[in-house]
């Protein structure tokens, strides 16, 4: 462990109680300063991420009579309250609980979608999506291909939680997105805040392909933005530059975008380096051209994600950019990620790719 990390943890421990450390976020949420294209001037309402997800599902069910929502405990609102009042509004035939069986939830969703209805399936925690892995990878992803496009389950969207929560440890803080990127036929999305969550979730629900929508659980109540109240979508497969820069490209998604933004600001203050920050938004298919164009401008790339570094999706981005931008690169591509261990509890501050770990990578890259 670096002296910097030990020093930071020691300083933190001297000023905060154990309870405060346990519940303290390792970043500051950065609200979006602009609305997506075409939404400027629209009426907005202050919403946290939980409320924006609820709003997206309400709109989807109002505009599509075939849409049904199901999962463990969704009838009373779910453990995170994302489906609050939806059964009251749409009835027990459209919003209902399932047995505690992730494989069954995914399998049922595939059947619902294959029959022509719109299925919104909730897996309560992303960490428990693995029992459903066989259904999602061997059935949902291949349904269209193996039938020669005669049948599909493209109206299936699987919602699940994602990422560190501050005290979730090994079974409630994992980031499993890379496990699914090796499977053609699935689309994977991770929003960074309420505005993106609403638009991207509506896009997933209406997309003609099965989608997995990962919701950063720590942002459910921490993140708050002025969200457009109307029906809108944000295109899948498109990244967004959330901070302009000329010296280095920093790519992230979900919660880690906010870590990246803080690290970029620190780099500006300490190193006078202009760091461009890109929110990938859709992990599969990812916006390769957007990232490549940025790296061709800056000559440097860092990818940061919470998931373990080995076989994390950052490796795919690094490989692609190295091939397409080889003659543009001024320093080696760097990945700042979780370590190759189970997600720890008491050692979470050491495990996470924090602002200071990202800043150290920026410093190393610009001084190469």
PDB file of C-alpha atoms in Angstrom, residues 49 68 90 107 122-123 139 182 261 288 308 334 350 353 363:
ATOM      1  CA  UNK A  49     -31.593   8.658  -8.907  1.00  0.00           C
ATOM      2  CA  UNK A  68     -44.850  -5.478 -16.798  1.00  0.00           C
ATOM      3  CA  UNK A  90     -50.873  -0.141 -12.611  1.00  0.00           C
ATOM      4  CA  UNK A 107     -36.101 -16.952 -17.360  1.00  0.00           C
ATOM      5  CA  UNK A 122     -35.451  -6.428 -11.288  1.00  0.00           C
ATOM      6  CA  UNK A 123     -32.534  -8.364  -9.821  1.00  0.00           C
ATOM      7  CA  UNK A 139     -30.755 -17.807 -23.672  1.00  0.00           C
ATOM      8  CA  UNK A 182     -17.920 -11.113 -23.619  1.00  0.00           C
ATOM      9  CA  UNK A 261     -14.069  14.712 -12.413  1.00  0.00           C
ATOM     10  CA  UNK A 288     -15.116   3.522 -29.644  1.00  0.00           C
ATOM     11  CA  UNK A 308     -11.128  -5.670 -10.470  1.00  0.00           C
ATOM     12  CA  UNK A 334      -2.985   3.305 -17.680  1.00  0.00           C
ATOM     13  CA  UNK A 350      -7.675   0.954   0.078  1.00  0.00           C
ATOM     14  CA  UNK A 353      -9.901   3.603  -7.229  1.00  0.00           C
ATOM     15  CA  UNK A 363       0.673  12.771 -12.742  1.00  0.00           C
TER      16      UNK A 363
END
